[in-house]
Each structure stands twice: as structure tokens, then as C-alpha cells.
Short mmCIF file of C-alpha atoms and ligand atoms in Angstrom, two decimals:
data_model
loop_
_atom_site.label_atom_id
_atom_site.label_comp_id
_atom_site.label_asym_id
_atom_site.label_seq_id
_atom_site.Cartn_x
_atom_site.Cartn_y
_atom_site.Cartn_z
CA UNK A 11 -7.04 -29.59 8.54
CA UNK A 12 -4.21 -29.72 11.02
CA UNK A 13 -4.41 -28.88 14.73
CA UNK A 14 -3.57 -25.22 14.13
CA UNK A 15 -6.37 -24.94 11.60
CA UNK A 16 -8.89 -26.76 13.80
CA UNK A 17 -8.11 -24.40 16.64
CA UNK A 18 -8.47 -21.43 14.25
CA UNK A 19 -11.90 -22.74 13.32
CA UNK A 20 -12.85 -22.67 17.02
CA UNK A 21 -11.76 -19.03 17.25
CA UNK A 22 -13.91 -18.14 14.24
CA UNK A 23 -16.89 -20.03 15.69
CA UNK A 24 -16.53 -18.29 19.04
CA UNK A 25 -16.78 -14.89 17.34
CA UNK A 26 -19.70 -15.98 15.20
CA UNK A 27 -21.54 -17.30 18.25
CA UNK A 28 -21.42 -13.78 19.66
CA UNK A 29 -23.01 -12.56 16.45
CA UNK A 30 -19.96 -11.25 14.64
CA UNK A 31 -19.02 -12.41 11.15
CA UNK A 32 -15.50 -13.88 11.14
CA UNK A 33 -13.35 -15.48 8.43
CA UNK A 34 -9.93 -16.78 7.55
CA UNK A 35 -8.20 -14.27 5.29
CA UNK A 36 -5.02 -13.37 3.47
CA UNK A 37 -2.08 -15.64 2.79
CA UNK A 38 -3.67 -18.60 4.55
CA UNK A 39 -6.63 -18.71 2.20
CA UNK A 40 -4.38 -18.29 -0.84
CA UNK A 41 -1.94 -21.01 0.20
CA UNK A 42 -4.73 -23.34 1.22
CA UNK A 43 -6.36 -23.03 -2.15
CA UNK A 44 -3.04 -23.69 -3.86
CA UNK A 45 -2.47 -26.75 -1.69
CA UNK A 46 0.69 -25.22 -0.29
CA UNK A 47 1.82 -25.74 3.29
CA UNK A 48 0.29 -23.10 5.54
CA UNK A 49 2.27 -21.24 8.19
CA UNK A 50 -0.27 -19.27 10.12
CA UNK A 51 -3.94 -18.45 10.00
CA UNK A 52 -5.02 -14.83 9.96
CA UNK A 53 -8.56 -14.09 10.97
CA UNK A 54 -10.71 -11.06 10.17
CA UNK A 55 -13.92 -10.19 11.99
CA UNK A 56 -16.60 -7.55 12.31
CA UNK A 57 -16.07 -7.56 16.08
CA UNK A 58 -14.24 -4.53 17.47
CA UNK A 59 -10.87 -5.19 19.15
CA UNK A 60 -12.39 -4.77 22.63
CA UNK A 61 -15.00 -7.38 21.80
CA UNK A 62 -12.30 -9.77 20.58
CA UNK A 63 -10.40 -9.24 23.82
CA UNK A 64 -13.53 -9.86 25.77
CA UNK A 65 -14.36 -13.06 23.87
CA UNK A 66 -11.11 -14.92 24.58
CA UNK A 67 -9.36 -15.45 27.87
CA UNK A 68 -5.83 -15.00 26.57
CA UNK A 69 -5.17 -12.08 24.24
CA UNK A 70 -2.39 -9.63 23.48
CA UNK A 71 -3.23 -6.18 22.12
CA UNK A 72 -0.59 -6.33 19.37
CA UNK A 73 -1.81 -3.49 17.17
CA UNK A 74 -4.97 -2.02 18.63
CA UNK A 75 -4.88 1.12 16.48
CA UNK A 76 -5.00 -1.09 13.38
CA UNK A 77 -7.54 -3.37 14.99
CA UNK A 78 -5.23 -6.32 15.58
CA UNK A 79 -5.46 -8.51 18.64
CA UNK A 80 -3.43 -11.70 19.04
CA UNK A 81 -5.57 -14.49 20.41
CA UNK A 82 -3.79 -17.35 22.19
CA UNK A 83 -5.76 -20.53 22.00
CA UNK A 84 -4.93 -24.21 22.36
CA UNK A 85 -1.21 -23.53 22.21
CA UNK A 86 -1.46 -21.52 18.98
CA UNK A 87 -1.65 -17.82 18.34
CA UNK A 88 -3.79 -16.03 15.79
CA UNK A 89 -3.88 -12.45 14.61
CA UNK A 90 -7.50 -11.39 14.71
CA UNK A 91 -8.07 -8.12 12.89
CA UNK A 92 -11.25 -6.09 12.79
CA UNK A 93 -12.59 -5.45 9.26
CA UNK A 94 -11.18 -2.13 8.26
CA UNK A 95 -10.93 0.43 5.56
CA UNK A 96 -7.84 2.52 5.02
CA UNK A 97 -7.60 6.06 3.73
CA UNK A 98 -5.20 8.91 3.00
CA UNK A 99 -1.82 7.32 2.25
CA UNK A 100 0.07 10.63 2.27
CA UNK A 101 3.50 9.02 2.80
CA UNK A 102 3.07 6.45 -0.02
CA UNK A 103 3.38 3.65 2.51
CA UNK A 104 0.87 3.68 5.37
CA UNK A 105 -2.70 4.84 5.63
CA UNK A 106 -3.29 8.06 7.58
CA UNK A 107 -6.55 6.70 8.96
CA UNK A 108 -8.03 3.30 9.45
CA UNK A 109 -11.72 2.97 10.03
CA UNK A 110 -13.38 -0.16 11.32
CA UNK A 111 -16.17 -1.34 9.08
CA UNK A 112 -18.89 -3.96 9.33
CA UNK A 113 -18.57 -5.64 5.94
CA UNK A 114 -16.01 -8.24 4.95
CA UNK A 115 -16.04 -7.03 1.32
CA UNK A 116 -14.78 -3.63 2.35
CA UNK A 117 -11.93 -5.22 4.25
CA UNK A 118 -10.99 -7.40 1.28
CA UNK A 119 -10.97 -4.35 -0.95
CA UNK A 120 -8.06 -2.74 0.91
CA UNK A 121 -5.84 -5.78 0.25
CA UNK A 122 -3.15 -5.68 -2.39
CA UNK A 123 -3.63 -8.52 -4.87
CA UNK A 124 -6.70 -10.51 -5.84
CA UNK A 125 -5.15 -13.75 -4.57
CA UNK A 126 -4.60 -12.09 -1.19
CA UNK A 127 -8.13 -10.71 -1.06
CA UNK A 128 -10.08 -13.92 -0.56
CA UNK A 129 -11.79 -15.13 2.59
CA UNK A 130 -12.87 -18.56 3.71
CA UNK A 131 -14.91 -19.97 6.56
CA UNK A 132 -14.51 -23.15 8.58
CA UNK A 133 -17.65 -24.64 7.04
CA UNK A 134 -16.36 -24.45 3.48
CA UNK A 135 -17.50 -20.91 2.66
CA UNK A 136 -15.49 -19.05 0.03
CA UNK A 137 -15.65 -15.32 -0.52
CA UNK A 138 -13.76 -14.13 -3.55
CA UNK A 139 -15.19 -10.85 -4.81
CA UNK A 140 -12.22 -9.92 -7.04
CA UNK A 141 -11.64 -13.19 -8.85
CA UNK A 142 -8.56 -14.29 -6.94
CA UNK A 143 -9.11 -17.96 -7.67
CA UNK A 144 -9.60 -17.36 -11.37
CA UNK A 145 -6.43 -15.28 -11.47
CA UNK A 146 -4.50 -18.02 -9.72
CA UNK A 147 -5.89 -20.63 -12.07
CA UNK A 148 -4.69 -18.57 -14.98
CA UNK A 149 -1.34 -17.90 -13.35
CA UNK A 150 -1.94 -14.19 -13.02
CA UNK A 151 -1.04 -11.64 -10.37
CA UNK A 152 -3.35 -8.68 -10.36
CA UNK A 153 -4.02 -5.74 -8.08
CA UNK A 154 -7.36 -5.38 -6.40
CA UNK A 155 -9.01 -2.37 -8.03
CA UNK A 156 -7.13 0.28 -9.97
CA UNK A 157 -3.43 -0.69 -9.94
CA UNK A 158 -2.17 2.89 -10.28
CA UNK A 159 -4.06 3.91 -7.15
CA UNK A 160 -2.94 0.84 -5.24
CA UNK A 161 0.74 1.50 -5.92
CA UNK A 162 0.33 5.19 -5.12
CA UNK A 163 -1.25 4.30 -1.80
CA UNK A 164 1.58 2.00 -0.82
CA UNK A 165 4.71 1.83 -2.93
CA UNK A 166 5.99 -1.25 -1.09
CA UNK A 167 3.32 -3.19 -3.00
CA UNK A 168 5.61 -2.99 -6.05
CA UNK A 169 8.26 -5.01 -4.22
CA UNK A 170 5.56 -7.37 -2.98
CA UNK A 171 4.33 -7.71 -6.54
CA UNK A 172 7.74 -8.91 -7.71
CA UNK A 173 8.11 -11.20 -4.71
CA UNK A 174 4.71 -12.87 -5.21
CA UNK A 175 5.24 -13.21 -8.98
CA UNK A 176 8.56 -14.97 -8.35
CA UNK A 177 7.36 -17.07 -5.44
CA UNK A 178 4.18 -18.32 -7.12
CA UNK A 179 5.41 -18.32 -10.75
CA UNK A 180 2.77 -15.83 -11.81
CA UNK A 181 2.62 -13.49 -14.76
CA UNK A 182 1.98 -9.94 -13.69
CA UNK A 183 -1.26 -8.82 -15.38
CA UNK A 184 -0.58 -6.11 -17.95
CA UNK A 185 -2.50 -3.30 -16.24
CA UNK A 186 -0.74 -4.07 -12.96
CA UNK A 187 2.66 -4.19 -14.68
CA UNK A 188 2.04 -0.91 -16.54
CA UNK A 189 1.05 0.82 -13.33
CA UNK A 190 4.11 -0.57 -11.60
CA UNK A 191 6.35 0.88 -14.31
CA UNK A 192 4.61 4.22 -14.09
CA UNK A 193 4.89 4.45 -10.32
CA UNK A 194 8.27 2.93 -9.64
CA UNK A 195 9.67 6.36 -8.72
CA UNK A 196 7.50 6.25 -5.59
CA UNK A 197 9.61 3.43 -4.17
CA UNK A 198 12.05 6.02 -2.86
CA UNK A 199 9.50 6.81 -0.15
CA UNK A 200 9.73 3.32 1.29
CA UNK A 201 12.14 2.64 4.16
CA UNK A 202 15.08 0.51 3.08
CA UNK A 203 14.36 -1.93 5.93
CA UNK A 204 11.17 -2.88 4.12
CA UNK A 205 12.78 -3.04 0.70
CA UNK A 206 15.61 -5.14 2.15
CA UNK A 207 13.14 -7.47 3.85
CA UNK A 208 11.32 -8.05 0.56
CA UNK A 209 14.57 -8.67 -1.28
CA UNK A 210 15.63 -11.11 1.44
CA UNK A 211 12.37 -12.99 0.98
CA UNK A 212 12.90 -13.05 -2.78
CA UNK A 213 16.39 -14.48 -2.23
CA UNK A 214 15.03 -17.05 0.19
CA UNK A 215 12.08 -17.95 -2.00
CA UNK A 216 11.21 -20.38 -4.77
CA UNK A 217 12.75 -18.50 -7.69
CA UNK A 218 15.14 -15.68 -6.76
CA UNK A 219 16.37 -15.46 -10.33
CA UNK A 220 12.95 -14.56 -11.62
CA UNK A 221 12.60 -11.93 -8.88
CA UNK A 222 15.97 -10.41 -9.70
CA UNK A 223 15.06 -10.39 -13.38
CA UNK A 224 11.74 -8.67 -12.75
CA UNK A 225 13.43 -6.08 -10.54
CA UNK A 226 15.81 -5.40 -13.41
CA UNK A 227 13.09 -5.21 -16.04
CA UNK A 228 11.07 -2.85 -13.92
CA UNK A 229 14.20 -0.88 -12.97
CA UNK A 230 13.02 -0.92 -9.38
CA UNK A 231 16.51 -0.89 -7.80
CA UNK A 232 17.14 2.44 -9.49
CA UNK A 233 14.33 3.85 -7.42
CA UNK A 234 15.16 2.48 -4.02
CA UNK A 235 15.92 5.20 -1.49
CA UNK A 236 19.46 3.86 -1.44
CA UNK A 237 20.00 2.05 -4.66
CA UNK A 238 23.22 0.36 -3.65
CA UNK A 239 26.35 -0.03 -5.71
CA UNK A 240 25.24 -2.49 -8.37
CA UNK A 241 24.89 -0.42 -11.54
CA UNK A 242 21.81 -1.15 -13.61
CA UNK A 243 23.91 -2.52 -16.44
CA UNK A 244 25.84 -4.91 -14.20
CA UNK A 245 22.54 -6.08 -12.73
CA UNK A 246 21.34 -6.83 -16.27
CA UNK A 247 24.53 -8.67 -17.17
CA UNK A 248 24.23 -10.86 -14.11
CA UNK A 249 20.65 -11.66 -15.07
CA UNK A 250 21.76 -12.46 -18.61
CA UNK A 251 24.47 -14.85 -17.44
CA UNK A 252 22.69 -16.74 -14.67
CA UNK A 253 19.60 -18.91 -14.71
CA UNK A 254 16.85 -19.99 -12.30
CA UNK A 255 18.40 -23.40 -11.88
CA UNK A 256 21.68 -21.92 -10.61
CA UNK A 257 19.95 -20.47 -7.58
CA UNK A 258 18.01 -23.66 -7.01
CA UNK A 259 21.31 -25.45 -6.42
CA UNK A 260 21.99 -23.24 -3.40
CA UNK A 261 19.82 -23.80 -0.39
CA UNK A 262 20.63 -20.77 1.67
CA UNK A 263 19.84 -17.18 0.89
CA UNK A 264 23.31 -16.01 1.79
CA UNK A 265 24.97 -18.32 -0.73
CA UNK A 266 22.46 -17.18 -3.32
CA UNK A 267 23.26 -13.57 -2.54
CA UNK A 268 26.95 -14.33 -2.83
CA UNK A 269 26.42 -15.87 -6.28
CA UNK A 270 24.41 -12.83 -7.26
CA UNK A 271 26.97 -10.30 -6.06
CA UNK A 272 29.80 -12.19 -7.75
CA UNK A 273 27.93 -12.38 -11.04
CA UNK A 274 27.16 -8.67 -10.81
CA UNK A 275 30.87 -8.11 -10.34
CA UNK A 276 30.48 -6.36 -7.02
CA UNK A 277 33.84 -5.59 -5.51
CA UNK A 278 34.40 -6.53 -1.86
CA UNK A 279 34.68 -2.89 -0.80
CA UNK A 280 31.32 -2.18 -2.36
CA UNK A 281 29.53 -4.96 -0.49
CA UNK A 282 29.49 -2.87 2.64
CA UNK A 283 27.49 -0.23 0.81
CA UNK A 284 25.13 -2.82 -0.66
CA UNK A 285 24.51 -4.62 2.60
CA UNK A 286 24.17 -1.40 4.58
CA UNK A 287 21.65 -0.11 2.07
CA UNK A 288 19.61 -3.29 2.40
CA UNK A 289 20.03 -3.34 6.18
CA UNK A 290 21.73 -6.71 6.48
CA UNK A 291 22.86 -7.50 10.00
CA UNK A 292 26.48 -6.77 10.88
CA UNK A 293 27.25 -10.45 11.06
CA UNK A 294 25.86 -11.12 7.60
CA UNK A 295 27.66 -8.04 6.22
CA UNK A 296 30.95 -9.30 7.59
CA UNK A 297 30.44 -12.82 6.31
CA UNK A 298 29.53 -11.65 2.85
CA UNK A 299 32.47 -9.30 2.58
CA UNK A 300 34.87 -11.98 3.79
CA UNK A 301 33.60 -14.45 1.18
CA UNK A 302 33.96 -11.85 -1.58
CA UNK A 303 37.50 -11.12 -0.45
CA UNK A 304 38.30 -14.82 -0.61
CA UNK A 305 36.96 -14.85 -4.13
CA UNK A 306 38.93 -11.77 -5.13
CA UNK A 307 42.14 -13.39 -3.99
CA UNK A 308 41.53 -16.85 -5.45
CA UNK A 309 40.10 -15.80 -8.79
CA UNK A 310 43.02 -13.48 -9.41
CA UNK A 311 45.94 -15.48 -10.78
CA UNK A 312 46.89 -19.13 -10.90
CA UNK A 313 45.59 -21.45 -8.22
CA UNK A 314 48.22 -21.97 -5.55
CA UNK A 315 48.49 -23.22 -2.03
CA UNK A 316 49.85 -19.88 -0.87
CA UNK A 317 46.89 -17.96 -2.28
CA UNK A 318 44.53 -20.34 -0.52
CA UNK A 319 46.40 -20.16 2.78
CA UNK A 320 46.49 -16.37 2.63
CA UNK A 321 42.79 -16.25 1.86
CA UNK A 322 42.13 -18.35 4.97
CA UNK A 323 44.49 -16.34 7.16
CA UNK A 324 43.04 -13.01 6.07
CA UNK A 325 39.37 -13.88 5.97
CA UNK A 326 38.87 -16.89 8.19
CA UNK A 327 38.23 -20.52 7.39
CA UNK A 328 34.46 -20.15 7.40
CA UNK A 329 34.56 -17.64 4.54
CA UNK A 330 36.99 -19.81 2.63
CA UNK A 331 34.80 -22.89 3.04
CA UNK A 332 31.74 -20.89 2.04
CA UNK A 333 33.52 -19.92 -1.14
CA UNK A 334 34.69 -23.48 -1.71
CA UNK A 335 31.13 -24.76 -1.40
CA UNK A 336 30.10 -22.34 -4.12
CA UNK A 337 32.97 -23.37 -6.38
CA UNK A 338 32.08 -27.01 -5.87
CA UNK A 339 28.44 -26.39 -6.72
CA UNK A 340 29.30 -24.80 -10.04
CA UNK A 341 32.42 -26.73 -11.01
CA UNK A 342 30.67 -28.21 -14.03
CA UNK A 343 28.94 -25.07 -15.18
CA UNK A 344 31.31 -23.14 -17.36
CA UNK A 345 28.59 -20.55 -17.82
CA UNK A 346 28.39 -19.74 -14.09
CA UNK A 347 32.15 -19.92 -13.67
CA UNK A 348 32.49 -17.41 -16.44
CA UNK A 349 29.82 -15.21 -14.89
CA UNK A 350 31.72 -15.06 -11.63
CA UNK A 351 35.13 -14.75 -13.26
CA UNK A 352 36.62 -18.04 -12.16
CA UNK A 353 38.48 -20.29 -14.59
CA UNK A 354 37.74 -23.99 -14.57
CA UNK A 355 41.44 -24.67 -13.81
CA UNK A 356 41.28 -22.53 -10.70
CA UNK A 357 38.01 -24.09 -9.67
CA UNK A 358 39.28 -27.60 -10.15
CA UNK A 359 42.58 -26.99 -8.36
CA UNK A 360 40.92 -25.57 -5.29
CA UNK A 361 38.25 -28.22 -5.21
CA UNK A 362 40.88 -30.94 -5.26
CA UNK A 363 43.39 -29.49 -2.87
CA UNK A 364 41.94 -26.76 -0.72
CA UNK A 365 40.48 -29.02 1.94
CA UNK A 366 43.72 -30.90 2.33
CA UNK A 367 45.64 -27.61 2.52
CA UNK A 368 43.22 -26.38 5.11
CA UNK A 369 43.60 -29.55 7.19
CA UNK A 370 47.35 -29.15 7.05
CA UNK A 371 47.27 -25.62 8.39
CA UNK A 372 48.67 -26.02 11.88
CA UNK A 373 47.65 -22.48 12.80
CA UNK A 374 45.10 -20.14 11.28
CA UNK A 375 45.78 -17.14 13.52
CA UNK A 376 48.76 -15.71 15.36
CA UNK A 377 47.33 -16.63 18.76
CA UNK A 378 47.57 -20.31 17.84
CA UNK A 379 51.35 -20.15 17.32
CA UNK A 380 53.32 -21.96 19.98
CA UNK A 381 55.65 -18.96 20.19
CA UNK A 382 54.29 -15.65 21.41
CA UNK A 383 55.28 -12.00 21.27
CA UNK A 384 57.36 -12.12 24.44
CA UNK A 385 59.36 -15.05 23.01
CA UNK A 386 60.07 -12.92 19.95
CA UNK A 387 61.15 -10.00 22.16
CA UNK A 388 63.60 -12.34 23.87
CA UNK A 389 64.96 -13.60 20.53
CA UNK A 390 65.28 -9.98 19.40
CA UNK A 391 67.34 -9.17 22.50
CA UNK A 392 69.85 -11.92 21.70
CA UNK A 393 70.21 -10.37 18.24
CA UNK A 394 70.54 -6.85 19.66
CA UNK A 395 67.07 -5.69 18.49
CA UNK A 396 64.72 -3.53 20.53
CA UNK A 397 60.99 -4.36 20.48
CA UNK A 398 59.21 -2.67 17.58
CA UNK A 399 56.84 -3.18 14.67
CA UNK A 400 59.05 -6.02 13.44
CA UNK A 401 57.45 -8.26 16.04
CA UNK A 402 54.10 -8.47 14.33
CA UNK A 403 55.78 -8.70 10.94
CA UNK A 404 57.80 -11.73 12.06
CA UNK A 405 54.73 -13.19 13.71
CA UNK A 406 52.74 -12.95 10.45
CA UNK A 407 55.62 -14.52 8.56
CA UNK A 408 55.79 -17.41 11.05
CA UNK A 409 52.07 -17.86 10.79
CA UNK A 410 52.26 -18.12 7.02
CA UNK A 411 55.14 -20.62 7.24
CA UNK A 412 53.23 -22.72 9.70
CA UNK A 413 50.02 -22.53 7.71
CA UNK A 414 51.93 -23.52 4.56
CA UNK A 415 53.45 -26.51 6.35
CA UNK A 416 56.97 -25.10 5.95
CA UNK A 417 57.59 -24.86 9.69
CA UNK A 418 56.09 -27.02 12.41
CA UNK A 419 54.00 -25.35 15.07
CA UNK A 420 56.44 -26.23 17.80
CA UNK A 421 58.39 -23.76 20.02
CA UNK A 422 61.85 -24.93 19.01
CA UNK A 423 61.11 -25.08 15.31
CA UNK A 424 59.46 -21.67 15.43
CA UNK A 425 62.32 -20.13 17.42
CA UNK A 426 64.86 -21.45 14.96
CA UNK A 427 62.85 -20.21 11.96
CA UNK A 428 62.36 -16.80 13.59
CA UNK A 429 66.10 -16.42 14.22
CA UNK A 430 66.95 -17.30 10.62
CA UNK A 431 64.35 -14.93 9.26
CA UNK A 432 65.43 -12.07 11.51
CA UNK A 433 69.05 -12.51 10.50
CA UNK A 434 67.92 -12.39 6.89
CA UNK A 435 66.03 -9.18 7.59
CA UNK A 436 69.05 -7.71 9.34
CA UNK A 437 71.27 -8.55 6.35
CA UNK A 438 68.88 -6.76 4.03
CA UNK A 439 68.85 -3.61 6.16
P1 LIG B 186 3.24 -14.14 3.28
O1 LIG B 186 3.00 -14.19 4.76
O2 LIG B 186 3.58 -15.42 2.64
O3 LIG B 186 4.13 -13.02 2.88
P2 LIG B 186 0.71 -12.97 3.16
O4 LIG B 186 -0.26 -12.79 2.05
O5 LIG B 186 0.21 -13.62 4.40
O6 LIG B 186 1.91 -13.74 2.56
P3 LIG B 186 1.34 -10.75 4.82
O7 LIG B 186 2.34 -9.68 4.61
O8 LIG B 186 1.48 -11.68 5.97
O9 LIG B 186 1.29 -11.55 3.46
O10 LIG B 186 -0.06 -10.03 4.89
C1 LIG B 186 -1.29 -10.68 5.14
C2 LIG B 186 -2.38 -10.12 4.24
O11 LIG B 186 -2.51 -8.71 4.49
C3 LIG B 186 -2.07 -10.22 2.76
O12 LIG B 186 -2.50 -11.46 2.24
C4 LIG B 186 -2.85 -9.08 2.19
O13 LIG B 186 -4.22 -9.40 2.08
C5 LIG B 186 -2.74 -8.03 3.27
N1 LIG B 186 -1.59 -7.12 3.05
C6 LIG B 186 -0.35 -7.23 3.58
N2 LIG B 186 0.43 -6.22 3.20
C7 LIG B 186 -0.32 -5.44 2.42
C8 LIG B 186 -0.08 -4.23 1.71
N3 LIG B 186 1.11 -3.64 1.76
N4 LIG B 186 -1.10 -3.69 1.02
C9 LIG B 186 -2.30 -4.30 1.00
N5 LIG B 186 -2.59 -5.43 1.61
C10 LIG B 186 -1.62 -6.01 2.32
MG1 LIG B 187 1.38 -13.89 6.25
#
């Protein structure tokens, strides 16, 4: 037991001393039994929220209507929830009523899966009325009670089902799986924020590939309120071409998502729709789109310094490096390269040269040029040109020359190059 758990035990004892049954519940009990690291300890008790607030000196009424009080104790915080029963899920997501009850078993019964419906006490007590431990031992994920009813009550449980199966390498018990298939259409009632949050946790978890595969098998994405732009078939092809181990090579969820979107052949302009549907933050949306644009440019045609430099200028160095990291990770996997439409020649060329090319870029945006717009206006005047749209055109050209190492980022060199280029333009006109 660590300090957080010892303090949790004190909270449970304090409630019991006042005569109210109290237990550890939920994910803590599951993870403890599995010997996994535990993040937080949730506590359930027969004591009403007011009693909980009266028992501890520091509390926050975080969700009184659901019976949840946060207790601050010894530098830790614990959600203490009154045993409750839930009824009337008319929106397929949340109960219409919650009713506080006196018995732990009734509280455990409202929980989604058997492994999440166990309770434990600080003195070694175990309460497991639905066989959660046996299911875990046999590698099985199973609903508490009648699966069809449980998914009808709360359709988000279907996404949770996939997430837990992937995270804990569990087989979904056949009755639970059948019910999930029969009720998948109800997922459309669930807010995309929640669906997106589950998908994000799948991507961040132990085996995103398995989660993505289960989503495909169950056709759940077809039933999201906004299903996003990855067609079912493309989703299946990406699953067929990738493997669990590919995702394991990438530590962050964003890189994993990038791999996934590339394998599914999602075009950069469609990412916006995908990431909006799944409620990614604006920053993440932008980053993802930029990386896909880098890919679109580099995977299309022979590898060249100019392509690389243009990818950096248009999408930023961060996106280019993000892409490069991905290419480096999969340089020896012809299967993944094929899945994302990158030839091994392209991959190899960029891996060997791109960093050097990047280091040699003396400017990555127009503002870094040692010659600004007013300098160009002055040059234009000497050539008898009035200010106009040509200024930004010349500026972009100078930037490319500089970034390619053709022209030094130095006022005289830039001025000379600009004059030559503008004369050339004038000749063409
Ligand atoms: P993790 O925190 O790793 O996702 P967890 O099991 O703690 O796992 P939470 O979402 O924190 O999951 O919920 C805590 C507990 O509340 C669960 O273990 C489960 O007993 C119950 N629970 C949560 N969401 C639902 C739901 N949608 N339907 C039924 N029970 C639920
Ligand atoms: Mg939890």
C-alpha cells in the first residue's frame, strides 16, 4: 500500500466508525487485483453526502445530485460516492433518477462490467458478487447483468467495452458481444465529446490496434453521431495492413493517430472533418493536418530537397519533423511504408538528408529574411514598378532560394537576387 492508499484506508475507517459501510470500488479494485499501478482510489459508502461532508473537515461537493463528495485528506483527494441505484435511462446515456440505497450490492449492480463491479475493504475484504475476478482470470470482459439492457441504458458502454478489451487484452464474452452488435445503432445518441474521449484513451492505451480492429468489427464508427470521413472499407484496409506492434513503436497518441489516418488514406482536407467530429482541440487539429500535408507533398513524387523545403515552408518545421520521426520509425517495415503510401527510396532519402537540409535553411518564414517588404518596394521603384501583389510573390521566391541554400540570407545578396528575378519577370511580361 502506498501513501495514497493508506490515507484512503483512513477515510474508509472514519466512515465505518460512524456506522456506515464503506469500501474501495471501481477501477482501483480492478487494477489492484491485476497488480497494475493504481491512479486514484474511489470510495463508495452507505453514508449520505451530507454525512460524508460532516465527517471530514475538508470536502468539496463535486456532484451532490449523484451523491459524490470529494474528500481532501492528507494531501490526497478521494471521490466518495453514496451507494446508489440508477433508473430510467431515457436518453440512452444518463439515468433519469438516482436513488441512494443502503446496500453495497445494489451499487455494484449498476456498474458496467463485472471487473468494474468489485469492492474491497482496507482489512482485506473482497466483495465480488458478479464474478469479476473469475472473468479476469479467464481473460473475459462481461457486462453485469443482461448485456442488452446495459447497453440500452447507456450506449457509451459499448465504447468503454472496446476500450477495456483493448487495454486489458480481454476477450469480450459472447453474450456481451452479441448485445453490443445488436445495439450499436444506439451510439448515435452519445455526444461526440464522449466518443472522442474514449477513442483518445484507446489511442493512448496499451493496444490501440486491437481497439481500432474491434471498432471495425463491430462497425461502431458507422453509428457515431458524426461518423467522420474514414469510410468503413478504408478503416478495414488500414486494420488489415497494420499490426499491434506498429503502434507500440510510437509513444504518443498523436503519432499513433497520424499513422492510423495515413494508413486509412485520409486526405489532409478530410482531417478537419475527422478531428472536428471527435472534438480534438484546435491545436491538435492544426498539428495533425500540417503533418498530413507534409506527407502528401513528400510521398508524391521523387524525394528532393525542394519538396522537403517546400513542405517545411508551407507547414512548419515541427510538422515536418513529426513526419520525419514517423518515417524513421518505419523505415525498415515495408509493410507499413506500403500502408501509408511511401516508397522505401523516398523514406531513405528523407531520413538521410532531411535534417541536414533543415539545418541549412537560413530562413523558414518570410519574416526571417534580412530584406523586408519596404526594401522590395524601393527596389521596385528603381525598376519603375509600383507596389503590388508582386511583392509577396518575390518575397516567397526569395524565401525558397534562401531555404534551398541558393541565396545567402544577407541584405546585399538578397537585393541582388531580387533585382535579377524581377528583371526576369519583367522580360517575361
Ligand atoms: P479508468 O479510470 O481506468 O477508466 P475506471 O473503471 O475507474 O477505469 P471510471 O470511468 O473512472 O472507470 O469509472 C469508475 C467506475 O464507475 C467504473 O469502474 C465503473 O464501476 C463505474 N462506471 C463508470 N462509467 C460507467 C458507465 N458508463 N456505466 C456503468 N458504470 C460505470
Ligand atoms: Mg477511474
